[in-house]
Amino acid sequence: MQEKELSDNPMDLIKNIETVLNDTLEIISKCFNEEELKTVAPLVAGKHSPLIALRSRLKDIEPNARKEVGKVLTDALEKVNETFHAKGQELALLSELNYEKVDLTQYVASLNSIYGNGLGALHPVTVAQGELEDIFVAMGFSVMDGPEAETDWYNFEALNIPKDHPARGMWDTFYLNTAQPETILMRAHTSPVQVRVMKTYEPPIYTVMPGRCFRRDTPDARHLAIFHQIEGLVIDKDINFGHLAGTIEKFTSSYFGPNIHARLRPAYFPFTEPSAEFEITCTICSGDGCRTCSNTGWIELGGCGMVDPEVFKAVGIDSEVWNGFAFGFGIDRLVQMKYSLSDMRDLTENDLRIMLQF
Ligand code: FA5
């Protein structure tokens, strides 16, 4: 900044103050980091500040005008001071943000150098969910969903599992500590969504309901605490077990291909009667028996059955007119078997050596 020629004329001095003020503000505004701002600090205060230097000229102007010019100078000094401090705060915030900034392009570049292709992709369970939805939509089903935090009524009671029913032990459940009068829990299966659908829509109903489920299961080779199911529900007239078996046969062969070896075994669920479990030959050991299938040679993929009249009663559907079937399959289990993963936990650990194979 150049030294200005000073004069004893008050108007000239005021003009001079304004010019120096504007120059100083411009210099402050051009600082891009705290270091640069530090180097311009002498402009704001101290004997090298050109504005403070102008103070010595006050004594050379006539006393009547001195007060007015003095005020212009004081205001200019205040303005510089304020601008300097505001700029300091702005640059401090910027440097904090820069410090916390994560450069994802560098991360992707380093993945590229290690794995060849660091581009993101959908998780295999998400892909499987999409594929299953497509299969069912092609069969004439709609796709619906429901809340992950549920009431006890939807997760259990409406499904013919009253409090203290021993079958509650089949679903080791996470309960939420809320101030609600109703018991709220993380749904242990997707079956509460079929209750919501039946309460909301008039039959006939052909729908699937995929989503996350939560259980206090210790993770092991074929269990996770957070996993995915796809629920199916058909309500119409004159539906029989053959329709259920045919539907399961169709969707499993569409998902796995025609060579899958499968069986239905009698089972118990409080909300279906009769009930069955659907199993396929373990794809890890081809049925010989291994750690994943607990040496049985079979892996259970899901449960199913004809909707129990008690459930129809809970949702207000006339079981004299309508009947139907329901099923619930583990999507993570389907993926595990399709890709012969000996341990389901591989799906959650995000190990890129595994994920990049999908
Ligand atoms: C049920 O959850 C029933 N709601 C299924 C059903 C629906 C029956 C409609 C009848 C009518 P189950 O607890 O067996 O059933 O679970 C069904 C499937 O979910 C299992 O076969 C398995 O594939 C998957 N699954 C269950 N628990 C886990 C877990 N902890 N981790 C991963 N997958 C699981």
CSV table of C-alpha atoms and ligand atoms in Angstrom, one decimal:
chain,number,residue,atom,x,y,z
A,1,MET,CA,0.0,0.0,0.0
A,2,GLN,CA,1.4,3.4,-1.0
A,3,GLU,CA,1.9,6.2,1.5
A,4,LYS,CA,-0.6,9.0,0.6
A,5,GLU,CA,0.2,12.7,0.4
A,6,LEU,CA,-1.3,14.4,3.4
A,7,SER,CA,-2.7,17.9,3.5
A,8,ASP,CA,-3.9,20.3,6.2
A,9,ASN,CA,-7.3,20.6,4.5
A,10,PRO,CA,-9.9,18.5,6.5
A,11,MET,CA,-11.7,17.3,3.3
A,12,ASP,CA,-8.5,16.1,1.8
A,13,LEU,CA,-7.7,14.3,5.0
A,14,ILE,CA,-11.1,12.6,5.1
A,15,LYS,CA,-10.7,11.4,1.5
A,16,ASN,CA,-7.3,10.2,2.4
A,17,ILE,CA,-8.7,8.2,5.4
A,18,GLU,CA,-11.4,6.6,3.1
A,19,THR,CA,-8.8,5.6,0.5
A,20,VAL,CA,-6.6,4.0,3.1
A,21,LEU,CA,-9.6,2.3,4.7
A,22,ASN,CA,-10.7,0.8,1.4
A,23,ASP,CA,-7.2,-0.4,0.6
A,24,THR,CA,-6.8,-2.0,4.0
A,25,LEU,CA,-10.2,-3.8,3.8
A,26,GLU,CA,-9.3,-5.1,0.4
A,27,ILE,CA,-6.0,-6.5,1.6
A,28,ILE,CA,-7.8,-8.3,4.5
A,29,SER,CA,-10.4,-9.7,2.2
A,30,LYS,CA,-7.8,-11.2,0.0
A,31,CYS,CA,-6.3,-13.4,2.8
A,32,PHE,CA,-7.0,-17.1,2.1
A,33,ASN,CA,-5.6,-18.6,5.3
A,34,GLU,CA,-4.8,-17.7,8.9
A,35,GLU,CA,-1.0,-17.4,8.0
A,36,GLU,CA,-1.7,-14.7,5.4
A,37,LEU,CA,-4.0,-12.9,7.8
A,38,LYS,CA,-1.2,-12.8,10.4
A,39,THR,CA,1.1,-11.1,8.0
A,40,VAL,CA,-1.4,-8.2,7.5
A,41,ALA,CA,-2.1,-7.7,11.2
A,42,PRO,CA,0.3,-4.7,11.4
A,43,LEU,CA,-2.1,-2.9,9.1
A,44,VAL,CA,-4.8,-3.1,11.7
A,45,ALA,CA,-2.9,-1.9,14.8
A,46,GLY,CA,0.5,-0.7,15.7
A,47,LYS,CA,2.8,2.0,14.5
A,48,HIS,CA,3.0,0.6,10.9
A,49,SER,CA,-0.8,0.9,10.4
A,50,PRO,CA,-1.3,3.5,7.8
A,51,LEU,CA,-4.6,4.6,9.4
A,52,ILE,CA,-2.9,5.1,12.8
A,53,ALA,CA,-0.2,7.0,11.1
A,54,LEU,CA,-2.9,9.5,9.8
A,55,ARG,CA,-3.7,10.3,13.4
A,56,SER,CA,-0.6,12.5,13.6
A,57,ARG,CA,-2.0,14.7,10.8
A,58,LEU,CA,-5.0,15.7,13.0
A,59,LYS,CA,-3.0,18.3,14.8
A,60,ASP,CA,-2.3,20.1,11.4
A,61,ILE,CA,-5.9,20.8,10.7
A,62,GLU,CA,-7.9,23.7,12.0
A,63,PRO,CA,-9.3,22.9,15.5
A,64,ASN,CA,-13.1,23.3,14.5
A,65,ALA,CA,-12.8,20.5,11.9
A,66,ARG,CA,-10.6,18.3,14.0
A,67,LYS,CA,-13.5,16.6,15.9
A,68,GLU,CA,-15.3,15.6,12.8
A,69,VAL,CA,-12.2,14.2,11.1
A,70,GLY,CA,-11.2,12.4,14.3
A,71,LYS,CA,-14.6,10.6,14.3
A,72,VAL,CA,-14.1,9.5,10.7
A,73,LEU,CA,-10.7,8.1,11.6
A,74,THR,CA,-12.0,6.3,14.7
A,75,ASP,CA,-14.8,4.8,12.7
A,76,ALA,CA,-12.4,3.7,10.0
A,77,LEU,CA,-10.1,2.0,12.7
A,78,GLU,CA,-13.1,0.3,14.2
A,79,LYS,CA,-14.2,-1.0,10.8
A,80,VAL,CA,-10.8,-2.4,10.1
A,81,ASN,CA,-10.6,-4.0,13.5
A,82,GLU,CA,-14.0,-5.7,13.1
A,83,THR,CA,-13.3,-6.9,9.5
A,84,PHE,CA,-10.0,-8.3,10.7
A,85,HIS,CA,-11.6,-10.3,13.5
A,86,ALA,CA,-14.5,-11.5,11.4
A,87,LYS,CA,-12.0,-12.7,8.7
A,88,GLY,CA,-10.0,-14.4,11.5
A,89,GLN,CA,-13.1,-16.4,12.6
A,90,GLU,CA,-14.1,-17.3,9.0
A,91,LEU,CA,-10.5,-18.6,8.2
A,92,ALA,CA,-10.3,-20.5,11.5
A,93,LEU,CA,-13.6,-22.3,10.6
A,94,LEU,CA,-12.4,-23.0,7.1
A,95,SER,CA,-9.2,-24.5,8.4
A,96,GLU,CA,-11.1,-26.7,10.8
A,97,LEU,CA,-13.4,-27.9,7.9
A,98,ASN,CA,-10.4,-28.5,5.8
A,99,TYR,CA,-8.8,-30.6,8.6
A,100,GLU,CA,-11.9,-32.7,8.9
A,101,LYS,CA,-12.4,-33.1,5.1
A,102,VAL,CA,-12.2,-36.7,3.9
A,103,ASP,CA,-11.0,-36.9,0.3
A,104,LEU,CA,-13.0,-39.9,-1.0
A,105,THR,CA,-11.4,-39.6,-4.5
A,106,GLN,CA,-8.1,-40.4,-2.9
A,107,TYR,CA,-9.7,-43.5,-1.2
A,108,VAL,CA,-11.2,-44.7,-4.4
A,109,ALA,CA,-7.8,-44.1,-6.1
A,110,SER,CA,-6.0,-46.2,-3.5
A,111,LEU,CA,-8.7,-49.0,-3.9
A,112,ASN,CA,-8.1,-48.9,-7.6
A,113,SER,CA,-4.4,-49.4,-7.1
A,114,ILE,CA,-5.0,-52.4,-4.8
A,115,TYR,CA,-8.0,-54.1,-6.4
A,116,GLY,CA,-8.0,-52.7,-9.9
A,117,ASN,CA,-11.6,-51.5,-9.7
A,118,GLY,CA,-12.7,-49.4,-6.7
A,119,LEU,CA,-16.1,-48.5,-8.0
A,120,GLY,CA,-19.0,-49.0,-5.6
A,121,ALA,CA,-21.7,-51.7,-6.1
A,122,LEU,CA,-24.9,-52.8,-4.5
A,123,HIS,CA,-24.6,-55.3,-1.7
A,124,PRO,CA,-25.4,-58.9,-2.7
A,125,VAL,CA,-28.4,-59.0,-0.3
A,126,THR,CA,-29.8,-55.8,-1.9
A,127,VAL,CA,-29.3,-57.3,-5.3
A,128,ALA,CA,-31.0,-60.5,-4.2
A,129,GLN,CA,-33.9,-58.6,-2.8
A,130,GLY,CA,-34.4,-56.8,-6.1
A,131,GLU,CA,-34.2,-60.1,-8.0
A,132,LEU,CA,-36.8,-61.7,-5.7
A,133,GLU,CA,-39.1,-58.7,-6.1
A,134,ASP,CA,-38.8,-59.0,-9.9
A,135,ILE,CA,-39.6,-62.7,-9.8
A,136,PHE,CA,-42.7,-62.2,-7.7
A,137,VAL,CA,-43.9,-59.1,-9.7
A,138,ALA,CA,-43.6,-61.3,-12.8
A,139,MET,CA,-45.9,-63.8,-11.0
A,140,GLY,CA,-48.5,-61.1,-10.4
A,141,PHE,CA,-47.6,-60.1,-6.8
A,142,SER,CA,-47.2,-56.5,-5.6
A,143,VAL,CA,-44.4,-55.4,-3.2
A,144,MET,CA,-45.2,-53.7,0.1
A,145,ASP,CA,-43.3,-52.8,3.3
A,146,GLY,CA,-43.9,-52.0,6.9
A,147,PRO,CA,-42.1,-50.5,9.9
A,148,GLU,CA,-39.1,-52.1,11.5
A,149,ALA,CA,-40.1,-50.9,15.0
A,150,GLU,CA,-43.4,-52.7,15.7
A,151,THR,CA,-45.9,-53.1,18.4
A,152,ASP,CA,-46.2,-56.3,20.3
A,153,TRP,CA,-49.7,-56.7,18.8
A,154,TYR,CA,-48.5,-56.8,15.1
A,155,ASN,CA,-45.4,-58.8,15.8
A,156,PHE,CA,-47.0,-61.4,18.0
A,157,GLU,CA,-50.6,-61.1,19.2
A,158,ALA,CA,-52.4,-60.7,15.9
A,159,LEU,CA,-50.3,-63.7,14.7
A,160,ASN,CA,-52.0,-65.9,17.3
A,161,ILE,CA,-49.0,-65.6,19.7
A,162,PRO,CA,-50.5,-64.2,22.9
A,163,LYS,CA,-48.3,-63.0,25.8
A,164,ASP,CA,-46.8,-66.0,27.7
A,165,HIS,CA,-47.4,-68.3,24.7
A,166,PRO,CA,-44.4,-70.7,24.6
A,167,ALA,CA,-44.0,-70.0,20.8
A,168,ARG,CA,-42.6,-66.5,21.7
A,169,GLY,CA,-39.4,-68.3,22.4
A,170,MET,CA,-39.0,-69.0,18.7
A,171,TRP,CA,-38.3,-65.3,18.2
A,172,ASP,CA,-35.7,-63.9,20.7
A,173,THR,CA,-36.7,-60.3,20.5
A,174,PHE,CA,-35.1,-56.9,21.0
A,175,TYR,CA,-37.5,-54.7,23.0
A,176,LEU,CA,-37.4,-50.9,22.9
A,177,ASN,CA,-37.5,-48.8,26.0
A,178,THR,CA,-40.0,-46.2,25.1
A,179,ALA,CA,-42.5,-44.1,27.0
A,180,GLN,CA,-45.4,-45.6,24.9
A,181,PRO,CA,-48.2,-47.5,26.7
A,182,GLU,CA,-47.8,-50.3,24.1
A,183,THR,CA,-44.8,-52.6,24.0
A,184,ILE,CA,-42.6,-51.6,21.1
A,185,LEU,CA,-40.0,-54.0,19.7
A,186,MET,CA,-37.8,-54.4,16.7
A,187,ARG,CA,-39.7,-56.8,14.4
A,188,ALA,CA,-38.4,-60.3,14.7
A,189,HIS,CA,-39.8,-61.3,11.3
A,190,THR,CA,-41.6,-59.8,8.4
A,191,SER,CA,-44.9,-61.5,9.3
A,192,PRO,CA,-46.3,-58.3,11.1
A,193,VAL,CA,-46.4,-56.7,7.6
A,194,GLN,CA,-48.9,-59.4,6.4
A,195,VAL,CA,-51.1,-58.3,9.3
A,196,ARG,CA,-50.8,-54.7,8.3
A,197,VAL,CA,-51.6,-55.6,4.7
A,198,MET,CA,-54.7,-57.7,5.7
A,199,LYS,CA,-56.0,-54.9,7.9
A,200,THR,CA,-55.6,-52.3,5.2
A,201,TYR,CA,-56.6,-54.0,1.9
A,202,GLU,CA,-59.6,-56.1,0.9
A,203,PRO,CA,-58.9,-59.5,-0.5
A,204,PRO,CA,-57.9,-60.9,-3.0
A,205,ILE,CA,-54.3,-60.1,-1.9
A,206,TYR,CA,-51.1,-61.3,-3.7
A,207,THR,CA,-48.2,-59.5,-2.2
A,208,VAL,CA,-44.6,-59.9,-1.0
A,209,MET,CA,-43.0,-57.9,1.8
A,210,PRO,CA,-39.2,-57.8,2.0
A,211,GLY,CA,-37.3,-56.1,4.9
A,212,ARG,CA,-34.9,-56.2,7.8
A,213,CYS,CA,-35.5,-58.3,10.9
A,214,PHE,CA,-33.9,-58.2,14.3
A,215,ARG,CA,-33.3,-61.1,16.7
A,216,ARG,CA,-31.1,-61.6,19.8
A,217,ASP,CA,-29.5,-64.5,17.9
A,218,THR,CA,-25.7,-65.0,18.4
A,219,PRO,CA,-24.2,-64.5,15.0
A,220,ASP,CA,-22.8,-67.8,13.6
A,221,ALA,CA,-22.3,-69.6,10.2
A,222,ARG,CA,-26.0,-69.2,9.3
A,223,HIS,CA,-27.4,-66.6,11.7
A,224,LEU,CA,-27.1,-62.8,12.1
A,225,ALA,CA,-28.7,-60.5,14.6
A,226,ILE,CA,-29.9,-58.2,11.8
A,227,PHE,CA,-31.0,-60.1,8.7
A,228,HIS,CA,-33.5,-59.9,5.9
A,229,GLN,CA,-36.7,-61.8,5.1
A,230,ILE,CA,-39.2,-61.8,2.3
A,231,GLU,CA,-42.7,-62.5,3.4
A,232,GLY,CA,-45.3,-63.7,0.9
A,233,LEU,CA,-49.1,-63.5,1.3
A,234,VAL,CA,-51.9,-64.8,-0.9
A,235,ILE,CA,-55.6,-64.4,0.2
A,236,ASP,CA,-58.2,-65.5,-2.3
A,237,LYS,CA,-61.0,-68.0,-2.6
A,238,ASP,CA,-60.3,-71.8,-2.8
A,239,ILE,CA,-56.5,-71.5,-2.2
A,240,ASN,CA,-54.9,-74.8,-1.2
A,241,PHE,CA,-51.5,-76.1,-0.1
A,242,GLY,CA,-50.7,-77.1,-3.7
A,243,HIS,CA,-50.8,-73.4,-4.6
A,244,LEU,CA,-48.3,-72.7,-1.8
A,245,ALA,CA,-45.9,-75.5,-2.8
A,246,GLY,CA,-46.1,-74.4,-6.5
A,247,THR,CA,-45.4,-70.8,-5.7
A,248,ILE,CA,-42.3,-71.7,-3.6
A,249,GLU,CA,-41.1,-74.2,-6.2
A,250,LYS,CA,-41.5,-71.4,-8.9
A,251,PHE,CA,-39.6,-68.7,-7.0
A,252,THR,CA,-36.8,-70.9,-5.7
A,253,SER,CA,-36.1,-72.4,-9.2
A,254,SER,CA,-36.2,-68.9,-10.7
A,255,TYR,CA,-33.7,-67.7,-8.1
A,256,PHE,CA,-31.4,-70.7,-8.0
A,257,GLY,CA,-31.9,-72.3,-11.4
A,258,PRO,CA,-33.8,-75.6,-12.2
A,259,ASN,CA,-31.3,-78.0,-10.6
A,260,ILE,CA,-32.0,-77.1,-6.9
A,261,HIS,CA,-32.8,-80.1,-4.7
A,262,ALA,CA,-35.5,-79.0,-2.2
A,263,ARG,CA,-38.0,-80.5,0.3
A,264,LEU,CA,-40.9,-79.3,2.5
A,265,ARG,CA,-41.1,-80.7,6.0
A,266,PRO,CA,-43.9,-80.4,8.5
A,267,ALA,CA,-43.4,-77.7,11.0
A,268,TYR,CA,-45.2,-75.5,13.5
A,269,PHE,CA,-46.0,-71.8,13.3
A,270,PRO,CA,-48.8,-70.3,15.5
A,271,PHE,CA,-50.1,-68.3,12.5
A,272,THR,CA,-50.3,-71.0,9.9
A,273,GLU,CA,-52.0,-74.4,9.9
A,274,PRO,CA,-50.8,-76.7,8.5
A,275,SER,CA,-47.2,-75.3,8.5
A,276,ALA,CA,-44.0,-76.4,6.8
A,277,GLU,CA,-40.3,-75.6,6.6
A,278,PHE,CA,-38.6,-75.3,3.2
A,279,GLU,CA,-35.1,-76.7,2.9
A,280,ILE,CA,-32.5,-77.2,0.2
A,281,THR,CA,-29.5,-79.4,-0.1
A,282,CYS,CA,-26.5,-77.5,1.5
A,283,THR,CA,-24.6,-76.0,-1.3
A,284,ILE,CA,-21.3,-75.9,0.7
A,285,CYS,CA,-21.1,-79.7,1.1
A,286,SER,CA,-23.6,-80.8,-1.6
A,287,GLY,CA,-25.5,-82.7,1.1
A,288,ASP,CA,-22.5,-84.6,2.7
A,289,GLY,CA,-22.7,-82.6,5.9
A,290,CYS,CA,-20.5,-79.8,7.1
A,291,ARG,CA,-20.2,-77.1,9.8
A,292,THR,CA,-22.5,-74.7,8.0
A,293,CYS,CA,-25.5,-77.2,7.8
A,294,SER,CA,-24.6,-78.7,11.3
A,295,ASN,CA,-23.8,-81.9,9.5
A,296,THR,CA,-27.4,-82.5,8.3
A,297,GLY,CA,-26.8,-81.9,4.6
A,298,TRP,CA,-29.9,-79.6,4.5
A,299,ILE,CA,-30.3,-75.8,5.0
A,300,GLU,CA,-33.6,-74.3,6.0
A,301,LEU,CA,-34.5,-71.3,3.9
A,302,GLY,CA,-38.0,-70.4,5.3
A,303,GLY,CA,-41.3,-71.3,6.9
A,304,CYS,CA,-44.7,-71.3,5.3
A,305,GLY,CA,-48.3,-72.6,5.7
A,306,MET,CA,-52.0,-71.9,5.3
A,307,VAL,CA,-53.1,-68.8,7.1
A,308,ASP,CA,-54.7,-69.8,10.5
A,309,PRO,CA,-58.4,-68.7,10.9
A,310,GLU,CA,-57.3,-67.0,14.2
A,311,VAL,CA,-55.2,-64.5,12.2
A,312,PHE,CA,-58.2,-63.8,9.9
A,313,LYS,CA,-60.3,-63.1,13.0
A,314,ALA,CA,-57.6,-60.7,14.4
A,315,VAL,CA,-57.6,-58.6,11.1
A,316,GLY,CA,-61.4,-58.8,10.4
A,317,ILE,CA,-61.4,-61.1,7.3
A,318,ASP,CA,-64.2,-63.6,7.0
A,319,SER,CA,-62.4,-67.0,7.0
A,320,GLU,CA,-65.7,-68.7,5.7
A,321,VAL,CA,-65.2,-66.8,2.4
A,322,TRP,CA,-61.5,-66.3,2.1
A,323,ASN,CA,-58.5,-68.4,2.7
A,324,GLY,CA,-54.8,-68.3,1.7
A,325,PHE,CA,-51.2,-69.0,2.5
A,326,ALA,CA,-48.1,-67.2,3.8
A,327,PHE,CA,-44.4,-67.8,3.7
A,328,GLY,CA,-41.3,-66.1,5.1
A,329,PHE,CA,-37.8,-66.7,3.7
A,330,GLY,CA,-34.4,-65.5,4.8
A,331,ILE,CA,-32.8,-63.5,2.0
A,332,ASP,CA,-29.3,-63.6,3.5
A,333,ARG,CA,-29.7,-67.4,3.7
A,334,LEU,CA,-30.8,-67.5,0.0
A,335,VAL,CA,-27.7,-65.5,-1.0
A,336,GLN,CA,-25.5,-67.6,1.3
A,337,MET,CA,-26.6,-70.8,-0.5
A,338,LYS,CA,-26.6,-69.3,-4.0
A,339,TYR,CA,-22.9,-68.3,-3.7
A,340,SER,CA,-21.9,-71.2,-1.4
A,341,LEU,CA,-20.7,-69.0,1.4
A,342,SER,CA,-19.7,-71.2,4.3
A,343,ASP,CA,-20.2,-68.4,6.8
A,344,MET,CA,-23.1,-65.8,6.6
A,345,ARG,CA,-21.1,-63.3,8.6
A,346,ASP,CA,-19.0,-62.8,5.4
A,347,LEU,CA,-22.0,-60.8,4.2
A,348,THR,CA,-21.7,-58.2,6.9
A,349,GLU,CA,-18.0,-57.7,7.4
A,350,ASN,CA,-17.4,-55.7,4.2
A,351,ASP,CA,-14.2,-57.5,3.4
A,352,LEU,CA,-13.5,-56.2,-0.1
A,353,ARG,CA,-11.8,-59.4,-1.1
A,354,ILE,CA,-15.2,-61.1,-0.7
A,355,MET,CA,-17.5,-58.2,-1.8
A,356,LEU,CA,-15.6,-57.6,-5.1
A,357,GLN,CA,-16.4,-61.2,-6.1
A,358,PHE,CA,-20.1,-60.3,-6.4
B,1,FA5,C1,-40.4,-67.0,10.6
B,1,FA5,O1,-39.7,-66.0,10.9
B,1,FA5,C2,-41.8,-67.0,10.2
B,1,FA5,N1,-42.3,-65.7,10.3
B,1,FA5,C3,-41.8,-67.5,8.7
B,1,FA5,C4,-43.2,-67.7,8.3
B,1,FA5,C5,-43.9,-66.7,7.6
B,1,FA5,C6,-43.9,-69.0,8.5
B,1,FA5,C7,-45.2,-66.9,7.1
B,1,FA5,C8,-45.1,-69.2,8.1
B,1,FA5,C9,-45.8,-68.2,7.4
B,1,FA5,P1,-38.3,-68.5,11.0
B,1,FA5,O2,-38.0,-68.0,12.4
B,1,FA5,O3,-38.1,-70.0,10.8
B,1,FA5,O4,-39.8,-68.2,10.6
B,1,FA5,O5,-37.4,-67.7,10.0
B,1,FA5,C10,-37.6,-67.9,8.6
B,1,FA5,C11,-36.3,-67.8,7.9
B,1,FA5,O6,-35.6,-66.6,8.2
B,1,FA5,C12,-35.3,-68.9,8.3
B,1,FA5,O7,-35.5,-70.1,7.6
B,1,FA5,C13,-34.0,-68.3,7.9
B,1,FA5,O8,-33.8,-68.4,6.5
B,1,FA5,C14,-34.2,-66.8,8.2
B,1,FA5,N2,-33.7,-66.5,9.5
B,1,FA5,C15,-34.2,-66.7,10.7
B,1,FA5,N3,-33.4,-66.2,11.7
B,1,FA5,C16,-32.3,-65.8,11.1
B,1,FA5,C17,-31.1,-65.2,11.6
B,1,FA5,N4,-30.9,-65.0,12.8
B,1,FA5,N5,-30.1,-64.9,10.7
B,1,FA5,C18,-30.4,-65.1,9.3
B,1,FA5,N6,-31.5,-65.6,8.8
B,1,FA5,C19,-32.4,-66.0,9.7
